[in-house]
Amino acid sequence: MIILVDQDGPLADFEKGFLDAWRTQFPNEHFVPLHQRRTFYVRDDYPKELRDKVESIYFAPRFYLNLPPVNGSLEALKMLVELGHDVRICTSPLSRYENCVLEKYQWVEKHFDRDFTKRIVLSKDKTIIRGKLLIDDKPVIEGGETAEWEHILYDCSYNQEVGNKKRLTWANWKDVLVF
Ligand SMILES: [Mg+2]
């Protein structure tokens, strides 16, 4: 079974990485605690006048490379591979890709190994990618095609309004994914 797993959200903890960097670099600015995040894009949860500062955090070199892994994610992916599934990391890079694309590869090599980078599928449109399941934290995934995969929501504070999809975390994935 082809299982597509999104990188930022389910695997790389973008939210924690962002907030830690934000608090370090702009300690006197307004911040949104992780459990109070309500929009998919972090920039939309911050006042417009802070937009440039917010973007400067994740456009910066080493931001993507240094994102911490989500608890349990590395173990779960390795287990899915051991179970015989064709696991692919399906990720949509920033349009300002300069640091992001390379560092997404480096992140996978750092936390798995170089061979695992062969599993990366980079696409701005995930609906054209084949697979049985896509585990992704984005509430709605749109694109040019009707996707063949079932979208399993990776459960986050900012996607709680979605009620019509299965959702999982790496703490309960064995109960949600019944093969
Ligand atoms: Mg994501």
PDB file of N, CA, C and O and ligand atoms in Angstrom, residues 6-12 14 40 90-92 104 126 135-138 154 156 158, ligand 1:
ATOM      1  N   ASP A   6       2.838  13.650   4.770  1.00  0.00           N
ATOM      2  CA  ASP A   6       3.292  15.032   4.669  1.00  0.00           C
ATOM      3  C   ASP A   6       4.470  15.241   5.630  1.00  0.00           C
ATOM      4  O   ASP A   6       4.561  14.580   6.667  1.00  0.00           O
ATOM      5  N   GLN A   7       5.365  16.176   5.258  1.00  0.00           N
ATOM      6  CA  GLN A   7       6.561  16.379   6.092  1.00  0.00           C
ATOM      7  C   GLN A   7       6.326  17.386   7.229  1.00  0.00           C
ATOM      8  O   GLN A   7       6.502  17.064   8.399  1.00  0.00           O
ATOM      9  N   ASP A   8       5.912  18.598   6.888  1.00  0.00           N
ATOM     10  CA  ASP A   8       5.727  19.617   7.929  1.00  0.00           C
ATOM     11  C   ASP A   8       4.388  19.421   8.616  1.00  0.00           C
ATOM     12  O   ASP A   8       3.340  19.492   7.986  1.00  0.00           O
ATOM     13  N   GLY A   9       4.407  19.194   9.877  1.00  0.00           N
ATOM     14  CA  GLY A   9       3.173  18.910  10.620  1.00  0.00           C
ATOM     15  C   GLY A   9       3.249  17.506  11.181  1.00  0.00           C
ATOM     16  O   GLY A   9       3.479  17.319  12.381  1.00  0.00           O
ATOM     17  N   PRO A  10       3.094  16.490  10.321  1.00  0.00           N
ATOM     18  CA  PRO A  10       3.169  15.116  10.832  1.00  0.00           C
ATOM     19  C   PRO A  10       4.585  14.665  11.236  1.00  0.00           C
ATOM     20  O   PRO A  10       4.734  13.888  12.171  1.00  0.00           O
ATOM     21  N   LEU A  11       5.609  15.132  10.529  1.00  0.00           N
ATOM     22  CA  LEU A  11       6.972  14.640  10.789  1.00  0.00           C
ATOM     23  C   LEU A  11       7.859  15.722  11.413  1.00  0.00           C
ATOM     24  O   LEU A  11       8.420  15.528  12.490  1.00  0.00           O
ATOM     25  N   ALA A  12       8.007  16.820  10.704  1.00  0.00           N
ATOM     26  CA  ALA A  12       8.838  17.920  11.199  1.00  0.00           C
ATOM     27  C   ALA A  12       7.934  18.917  11.920  1.00  0.00           C
ATOM     28  O   ALA A  12       6.919  19.344  11.370  1.00  0.00           O
ATOM     29  N   PHE A  14       7.033  21.973  12.547  1.00  0.00           N
ATOM     30  CA  PHE A  14       7.120  23.361  12.074  1.00  0.00           C
ATOM     31  C   PHE A  14       6.638  24.325  13.151  1.00  0.00           C
ATOM     32  O   PHE A  14       7.250  25.374  13.389  1.00  0.00           O
ATOM     33  N   PHE A  40      -4.219  27.521   9.423  1.00  0.00           N
ATOM     34  CA  PHE A  40      -3.232  26.583   8.897  1.00  0.00           C
ATOM     35  C   PHE A  40      -1.882  27.275   8.688  1.00  0.00           C
ATOM     36  O   PHE A  40      -0.842  26.747   9.075  1.00  0.00           O
ATOM     37  N   CYS A  90       5.519  13.087   1.224  1.00  0.00           N
ATOM     38  CA  CYS A  90       4.916  13.900   0.168  1.00  0.00           C
ATOM     39  C   CYS A  90       4.812  15.339   0.669  1.00  0.00           C
ATOM     40  O   CYS A  90       4.011  15.635   1.563  1.00  0.00           O
ATOM     41  N   THR A  91       5.618  16.218   0.113  1.00  0.00           N
ATOM     42  CA  THR A  91       5.740  17.544   0.710  1.00  0.00           C
ATOM     43  C   THR A  91       5.705  18.630  -0.344  1.00  0.00           C
ATOM     44  O   THR A  91       6.217  18.461  -1.446  1.00  0.00           O
ATOM     45  N   SER A  92       5.081  19.715   0.026  1.00  0.00           N
ATOM     46  CA  SER A  92       4.919  20.847  -0.864  1.00  0.00           C
ATOM     47  C   SER A  92       5.853  21.968  -0.398  1.00  0.00           C
ATOM     48  O   SER A  92       5.633  22.552   0.653  1.00  0.00           O
ATOM     49  N   LYS A 104      14.803  20.186   3.364  1.00  0.00           N
ATOM     50  CA  LYS A 104      13.856  19.088   3.549  1.00  0.00           C
ATOM     51  C   LYS A 104      14.551  17.751   3.301  1.00  0.00           C
ATOM     52  O   LYS A 104      14.333  16.772   4.034  1.00  0.00           O
ATOM     53  N   LYS A 126      -0.616  17.898  -4.555  1.00  0.00           N
ATOM     54  CA  LYS A 126      -0.588  16.519  -4.053  1.00  0.00           C
ATOM     55  C   LYS A 126      -1.691  15.657  -4.656  1.00  0.00           C
ATOM     56  O   LYS A 126      -1.663  14.444  -4.519  1.00  0.00           O
ATOM     57  N   ILE A 135      -1.463  11.235   4.821  1.00  0.00           N
ATOM     58  CA  ILE A 135      -1.532  11.744   6.199  1.00  0.00           C
ATOM     59  C   ILE A 135      -0.989  13.167   6.178  1.00  0.00           C
ATOM     60  O   ILE A 135       0.190  13.380   5.867  1.00  0.00           O
ATOM     61  N   ASP A 136      -1.848  14.126   6.476  1.00  0.00           N
ATOM     62  CA  ASP A 136      -1.489  15.535   6.255  1.00  0.00           C
ATOM     63  C   ASP A 136      -2.264  16.402   7.240  1.00  0.00           C
ATOM     64  O   ASP A 136      -3.435  16.125   7.525  1.00  0.00           O
ATOM     65  N   ASP A 137      -1.619  17.457   7.735  1.00  0.00           N
ATOM     66  CA  ASP A 137      -2.277  18.330   8.710  1.00  0.00           C
ATOM     67  C   ASP A 137      -3.097  19.445   8.062  1.00  0.00           C
ATOM     68  O   ASP A 137      -3.823  20.157   8.762  1.00  0.00           O
ATOM     69  N   LYS A 138      -2.998  19.588   6.741  1.00  0.00           N
ATOM     70  CA  LYS A 138      -3.742  20.673   6.075  1.00  0.00           C
ATOM     71  C   LYS A 138      -5.228  20.323   6.034  1.00  0.00           C
ATOM     72  O   LYS A 138      -5.588  19.213   5.627  1.00  0.00           O
ATOM     73  N   TYR A 154      -3.747  14.770  10.060  1.00  0.00           N
ATOM     74  CA  TYR A 154      -2.876  14.737  11.232  1.00  0.00           C
ATOM     75  C   TYR A 154      -3.418  15.787  12.203  1.00  0.00           C
ATOM     76  O   TYR A 154      -3.489  16.967  11.887  1.00  0.00           O
ATOM     77  N   CYS A 156      -4.274  18.518  14.666  1.00  0.00           N
ATOM     78  CA  CYS A 156      -3.597  19.714  15.172  1.00  0.00           C
ATOM     79  C   CYS A 156      -4.633  20.723  15.642  1.00  0.00           C
ATOM     80  O   CYS A 156      -5.803  20.651  15.257  1.00  0.00           O
ATOM     81  N   TYR A 158      -5.109  23.649  14.763  1.00  0.00           N
ATOM     82  CA  TYR A 158      -5.621  24.511  13.686  1.00  0.00           C
ATOM     83  C   TYR A 158      -6.437  23.767  12.639  1.00  0.00           C
ATOM     84  O   TYR A 158      -6.777  24.340  11.612  1.00  0.00           O
TER      85      TYR A 158
HETATM   86 MG    MG B   1       1.829  19.944   6.630  1.00  0.00          MG
END
